[in-house]
GROMACS .gro file of C-alpha atoms in nm:
model
  188
    1GLY     CA    1   3.609   7.689  11.948
    2SER     CA    2   3.877   7.766  11.703
    3ILE     CA    3   4.184   7.980  11.728
    4ALA     CA    4   4.299   8.201  11.443
    5VAL     CA    5   4.673   8.213  11.405
    6THR     CA    6   4.829   8.491  11.202
    7VAL     CA    7   5.175   8.428  11.067
    8ASN     CA    8   5.346   8.751  10.976
    9ALA     CA    9   5.604   8.742  10.700
   10LEU     CA   10   5.954   8.852  10.782
   11PRO     CA   11   6.058   9.177  10.618
   12ILE     CA   12   6.285   9.141  10.317
   13VAL     CA   13   6.644   9.245  10.379
   14ASP     CA   14   6.880   9.264  10.081
   15VAL     CA   15   7.233   9.409  10.096
   16LEU     CA   16   7.443   9.421   9.780
   17ASN     CA   17   7.794   9.273   9.794
   18PRO     CA   18   8.088   9.205   9.766
   19LEU     CA   19   8.246   9.526   9.886
   20VAL     CA   20   8.615   9.617   9.869
   21VAL     CA   21   8.777   9.934  10.006
   22ASN     CA   22   9.087  10.030   9.804
   23CYS     CA   23   9.275  10.329   9.665
   24ASN     CA   24   9.020  10.364   9.382
   25ASN     CA   25   8.726  10.336   9.626
   26PRO     CA   26   8.834  10.463   9.969
   27THR     CA   27   8.467  10.460  10.075
   28VAL     CA   28   8.193  10.217   9.970
   29ASN     CA   29   7.817  10.215  10.005
   30LEU     CA   30   7.651   9.954  10.222
   31ASP     CA   31   7.347   9.933   9.994
   32GLY     CA   32   7.035   9.786  10.149
   33SER     CA   33   6.795   9.984   9.927
   34ASN     CA   34   6.640   9.662   9.788
   35SER     CA   35   6.508   9.579  10.136
   36ASP     CA   36   6.143   9.632  10.235
   37GLN     CA   37   6.067  10.004  10.255
   38THR     CA   38   5.707  10.005  10.390
   39ASN     CA   39   5.655  10.041  10.767
   40THR     CA   40   6.019   9.957  10.835
   41THR     CA   41   6.313  10.080  11.036
   42PHE     CA   42   6.678  10.009  10.960
   43ALA     CA   43   6.967   9.947  11.198
   44TRP     CA   44   7.327   9.868  11.102
   45THR     CA   45   7.560   9.692  11.345
   46VAL     CA   46   7.931   9.633  11.295
   47ALA     CA   47   8.184   9.368  11.396
   48ASN     CA   48   8.548   9.281  11.329
   49GLY     CA   49   8.665   9.640  11.291
   50GLY     CA   50   8.377   9.784  11.091
   51ALA     CA   51   8.276  10.149  11.126
   52ILE     CA   52   7.975  10.329  10.978
   53ILE     CA   53   8.008  10.680  10.837
   54GLY     CA   54   7.665  10.826  10.914
   55SER     CA   55   7.371  10.758  11.144
   56GLY     CA   56   7.355  10.380  11.094
   57ASN     CA   57   6.975  10.390  11.071
   58THR     CA   58   6.906  10.424  10.698
   59ASP     CA   59   6.888  10.151  10.435
   60THR     CA   60   7.215  10.267  10.277
   61GLU     CA   61   7.520  10.376  10.474
   62THR     CA   62   7.887  10.440  10.391
   63THR     CA   63   8.213  10.299  10.525
   64SER     CA   64   8.585  10.323  10.464
   65THR     CA   65   8.671  10.039  10.702
   66PRO     CA   66   8.693   9.664  10.647
   67GLY     CA   67   8.475   9.455  10.874
   68ASP     CA   68   8.138   9.282  10.901
   69TYR     CA   69   7.819   9.485  10.862
   70THR     CA   70   7.471   9.361  10.951
   71LEU     CA   71   7.154   9.538  10.840
   72THR     CA   72   6.849   9.463  11.055
   73VAL     CA   73   6.511   9.554  10.906
   74THR     CA   74   6.216   9.578  11.144
   75ASN     CA   75   5.851   9.591  11.033
   76THR     CA   76   5.703   9.854  11.266
   77THR     CA   77   5.351   9.707  11.233
   78THR     CA   78   5.430   9.340  11.311
   79GLN     CA   79   5.761   9.395  11.497
   80CYS     CA   80   5.909   9.111  11.289
   81THR     CA   81   6.278   9.152  11.211
   82ASN     CA   82   6.519   9.008  10.960
   83ASN     CA   83   6.887   9.074  10.899
   84GLU     CA   84   7.171   9.015  10.655
   85MET     CA   85   7.546   9.041  10.707
   86VAL     CA   86   7.803   9.147  10.446
   87SER     CA   87   8.178   9.169  10.478
   88VAL     CA   88   8.385   9.460  10.355
   89THR     CA   89   8.744   9.371  10.268
   90GLU     CA   90   9.044   9.590  10.196
   91ASN     CA   91   9.296   9.586   9.910
   92ASN     CA   92   9.551   9.864   9.940
   93ASN     CA   93   9.824   9.670   9.762
   94THR     CA   94  10.081   9.930   9.660
   95PRO     CA   95  10.347   9.884   9.391
   96THR     CA   96  10.707  10.002   9.407
   97ALA     CA   97  10.823  10.221   9.118
   98ASP     CA   98  11.188  10.200   9.017
   99VAL     CA   99  11.378  10.359   8.728
  100THR     CA  100  11.734  10.306   8.609
  101ALA     CA  101  11.922  10.493   8.337
  102PRO     CA  102  12.241  10.404   8.147
  103ASN     CA  103  12.555  10.622   8.152
  104ALA     CA  104  12.479  10.730   8.511
  105GLY     CA  105  12.181  10.926   8.378
  106GLN     CA  106  12.397  11.166   8.179
  107LEU     CA  107  12.350  11.280   7.820
  108ASP     CA  108  12.673  11.348   7.631
  109CYS     CA  109  12.827  11.336   7.282
  110THR     CA  110  12.809  10.956   7.267
  111ASN     CA  111  12.480  10.919   7.449
  112THR     CA  112  12.247  11.173   7.288
  113SER     CA  113  11.944  10.984   7.420
  114LEU     CA  114  11.896  10.749   7.714
  115LEU     CA  115  11.648  10.463   7.758
  116LEU     CA  116  11.494  10.499   8.105
  117ASP     CA  117  11.407  10.153   8.235
  118GLY     CA  118  11.110  10.096   8.467
  119THR     CA  119  11.112   9.716   8.447
  120GLY     CA  120  11.252   9.700   8.803
  121SER     CA  121  10.915   9.823   8.932
  122ALA     CA  122  10.711   9.561   9.117
  123ASN     CA  123  10.362   9.496   9.244
  124ASP     CA  124  10.289   9.452   9.616
  125ALA     CA  125  10.367   9.080   9.592
  126GLY     CA  126  10.703   9.145   9.422
  127GLY     CA  127  10.593   9.049   9.071
  128THR     CA  128  10.518   9.254   8.763
  129THR     CA  129  10.162   9.153   8.673
  130GLY     CA  130   9.868   9.391   8.703
  131LEU     CA  131  10.073   9.710   8.669
  132THR     CA  132  10.034  10.015   8.448
  133TYR     CA  133  10.319  10.256   8.372
  134THR     CA  134  10.289  10.629   8.300
  135TRP     CA  135  10.594  10.847   8.216
  136SER     CA  136  10.594  11.223   8.252
  137THR     CA  137  10.802  11.536   8.299
  138THR     CA  138  10.575  11.645   8.587
  139PRO     CA  139  10.465  11.462   8.904
  140GLY     CA  140  10.143  11.269   8.834
  141GLY     CA  141  10.149  11.372   8.470
  142SER     CA  142  10.107  11.160   8.159
  143ASP     CA  143  10.277  11.349   7.876
  144LEU     CA  144  10.536  11.092   7.763
  145GLY     CA  145  10.435  10.727   7.739
  146THR     CA  146  10.286  10.415   7.896
  147SER     CA  147  10.542  10.139   7.841
  148THR     CA  148  10.798   9.997   8.084
  149THR     CA  149  11.075  10.203   7.918
  150GLN     CA  150  11.100  10.562   7.794
  151SER     CA  151  11.359  10.720   7.564
  152VAL     CA  152  11.465  11.074   7.659
  153SER     CA  153  11.703  11.317   7.490
  154ALA     CA  154  11.685  11.624   7.713
  155ALA     CA  155  11.816  11.693   8.062
  156GLY     CA  156  11.556  11.727   8.335
  157ASP     CA  157  11.346  11.537   8.586
  158TYR     CA  158  11.143  11.240   8.464
  159TYR     CA  159  10.867  11.064   8.658
  160LEU     CA  160  10.737  10.708   8.637
  161LEU     CA  161  10.396  10.651   8.798
  162VAL     CA  162  10.324  10.281   8.854
  163GLU     CA  163   9.969  10.170   8.943
  164GLU     CA  164   9.834   9.837   9.064
  165THR     CA  165   9.522   9.814   8.851
  166ILE     CA  166   9.312   9.607   9.096
  167SER     CA  167   9.367   9.831   9.401
  168GLY     CA  168   9.428  10.160   9.221
  169CYS     CA  169   9.725  10.229   9.451
  170THR     CA  170  10.028  10.400   9.300
  171ASP     CA  171  10.394  10.477   9.355
  172GLU     CA  172  10.602  10.734   9.170
  173PHE     CA  173  10.977  10.745   9.106
  174MET     CA  174  11.167  11.055   8.991
  175ILE     CA  175  11.500  11.037   8.810
  176SER     CA  176  11.712  11.337   8.715
  177ILE     CA  177  11.887  11.327   8.378
  178THR     CA  178  12.184  11.559   8.334
  179ALA     CA  179  12.375  11.686   8.030
  180ASP     CA  180  12.757  11.687   8.017
  181ALA     CA  181  12.858  12.051   8.051
  182ASN     CA  182  13.200  11.974   7.900
  183VAL     CA  183  13.081  11.919   7.545
  184PRO     CA  184  13.348  12.067   7.315
  185VAL     CA  185  13.250  12.378   7.121
  186ALA     CA  186  13.397  12.436   6.776
  187ILE     CA  187  13.527  12.791   6.727
  188ILE     CA  188  13.583  12.893   6.368
   0.00000   0.00000   0.00000
């Protein structure tokens, strides 16, 4: 007598990574769509703070939380299972915007324009690398310029939006520029 032994292959499980939650991507897909799709069920489990947005039983789910995520694929015919774990990390590094102006922020006869200075802005680590600068006359706007300084010649509120390019997180600083009301007027 002989015995026939059948060895069933494990189902393929394939989850794309790496995954980072940040200000640009507050939610990310846990993408297991390259896993076996025939006669299979899917089950996600979480550890270390992870949380699934959705049912947790499809090949692709969504999360906004850092943690460890394991996709288990089960072949419903053979009952063989296979799994893969991916880690989701978080980068919400936020810069600090800061603006200074000469002459106490006041336009007058001698100072007909002022150079607003945003070089005191810093990234989350306290440095100045990886930052973008956007100047505007409205909150969140972009109508003036994109350098670390901005020349202005009219009274009003000016905004500097600083973004950490890797995380997409931002901070905005508003400075009010005034005009000297005591400018002499020539009467002829």
